[in-house]
């Protein structure tokens, strides 16, 4: 198949591109390095510096004889995207090209505006490029489990049947996102559903939980092929952040009471889910929604697991609760359905102690590159923690290490020296 990966430089996009290229597909990746730019601006650089896309694709080809075509450009620019789609005429588009950080979207007006404009324009342009130049193309869109929030009833896969005053109908599941970023994902879903029902597009919307891990079959070939691995408060997902904290001897920072439950998955399973979605396209006029995670944990359970495994490896891992910078329920009911991908053949890689130990060993190799000033929350939108402004409160991003002082974390000398 001809597969166009939008956002192919990203944490998920690069391993996805290598995976499809190694499984006999023709792969074109597009990225405008938005993530690298924002990471630099907010002092949130990845743990391991990644070569640019052209260099990575060249190295990948030299090692595997599999080819990845690269185009640098902005999906929010319709002229650019329609040119790419009309030339390549993809069978499937995997759309990752969005600003994916909840804290970033909550810093203030410019960051909120960038997130809203970038994410919605990219999705809108994908829709129109497909309608105009590749109407048979299957759009595989990355949504997030965060679109659902944490309602007090079971979460279905996208759709819910409701009986009201003796009549029944089916609706998109009520969504209650907890950040502007997550809200753009809800709006993306609504846009796609509009064009599916009015113009007959074929769309899979994958409601993905937070992903963890760095290892994939192809990324393991050479460290320069590893995905970007962020551990900071703005781009790092919770498991990756805890792994780095454990490796650096920094207490694992649990936000609030730590009873927040989410569905998680291994990076290897993201690749499997994407393959399954691409190989099983929906029919025209169908919007298929699948909940993409393999097991659920509370933040406390994750911290306990990383602590237990880390201590077993000779690290001295501490866990410390800090004020929750996010506005979210810290204890709640959570029971999302996630049977669709399993029925289509997903074979999960669960988060066993062995898997955690493997990830920790990998992170420990880069311990000297950890910057402790990037870990504590610099952005807060939780009014109950004392912030009362219309926009989020944020510590000066360039002086994040001050947060470590105010939160009175005892950082080991090796880490403090890096600040
Ligand atoms: N990583 C997770 O745990 C997770 C969980 C749920 C959903 N998702 C979703 O999956 C997708 C990929 O996530 P990720 O973690 O790989 O993020 P990422 O930031 O590493 O990757 C996104 C990539 O898209 C690029 N991009 C953004 N806007 C663009 C534009 N207008 N034109 C071209 N390129 C653009 C960025 O430069 C970046 O390389 C995102 O849509 C995200 O919302 C991620």
PDB file of C-alpha atoms in Angstrom, residues 13 38-39 72 151 183 185 191-192 202 232 235 294 316 322 338 345-346 363 376 399 418:
ATOM      1  CA  UNK A  13       5.377   8.792  13.578  1.00  0.00           C
ATOM      2  CA  UNK A  38       8.327  23.959  20.513  1.00  0.00           C
ATOM      3  CA  UNK A  39      10.501  21.657  22.582  1.00  0.00           C
ATOM      4  CA  UNK A  72       9.363  18.723   5.025  1.00  0.00           C
ATOM      5  CA  UNK A 151     -17.462  10.010  33.151  1.00  0.00           C
ATOM      6  CA  UNK A 183     -10.653  19.550  23.122  1.00  0.00           C
ATOM      7  CA  UNK A 185      -9.165  16.190  19.386  1.00  0.00           C
ATOM      8  CA  UNK A 191     -15.132  17.434  11.726  1.00  0.00           C
ATOM      9  CA  UNK A 192     -14.321  13.957  10.461  1.00  0.00           C
ATOM     10  CA  UNK A 202     -13.715   6.328   5.216  1.00  0.00           C
ATOM     11  CA  UNK A 232       9.754  16.700  30.742  1.00  0.00           C
ATOM     12  CA  UNK A 235       5.919  16.566  26.414  1.00  0.00           C
ATOM     13  CA  UNK A 294      -4.200  -2.557  26.445  1.00  0.00           C
ATOM     14  CA  UNK A 316      16.709   3.912  45.469  1.00  0.00           C
ATOM     15  CA  UNK A 322       2.889  17.093  44.646  1.00  0.00           C
ATOM     16  CA  UNK A 338     -11.405  -1.832  24.386  1.00  0.00           C
ATOM     17  CA  UNK A 345      -6.088  -9.460  16.178  1.00  0.00           C
ATOM     18  CA  UNK A 346      -4.123  -7.211  18.557  1.00  0.00           C
ATOM     19  CA  UNK A 363      17.106   4.983  30.187  1.00  0.00           C
ATOM     20  CA  UNK A 376       8.559  19.331  37.710  1.00  0.00           C
ATOM     21  CA  UNK A 399      13.899  28.934  35.011  1.00  0.00           C
ATOM     22  CA  UNK A 418      23.323  19.505  35.583  1.00  0.00           C
TER      23      UNK A 418
END
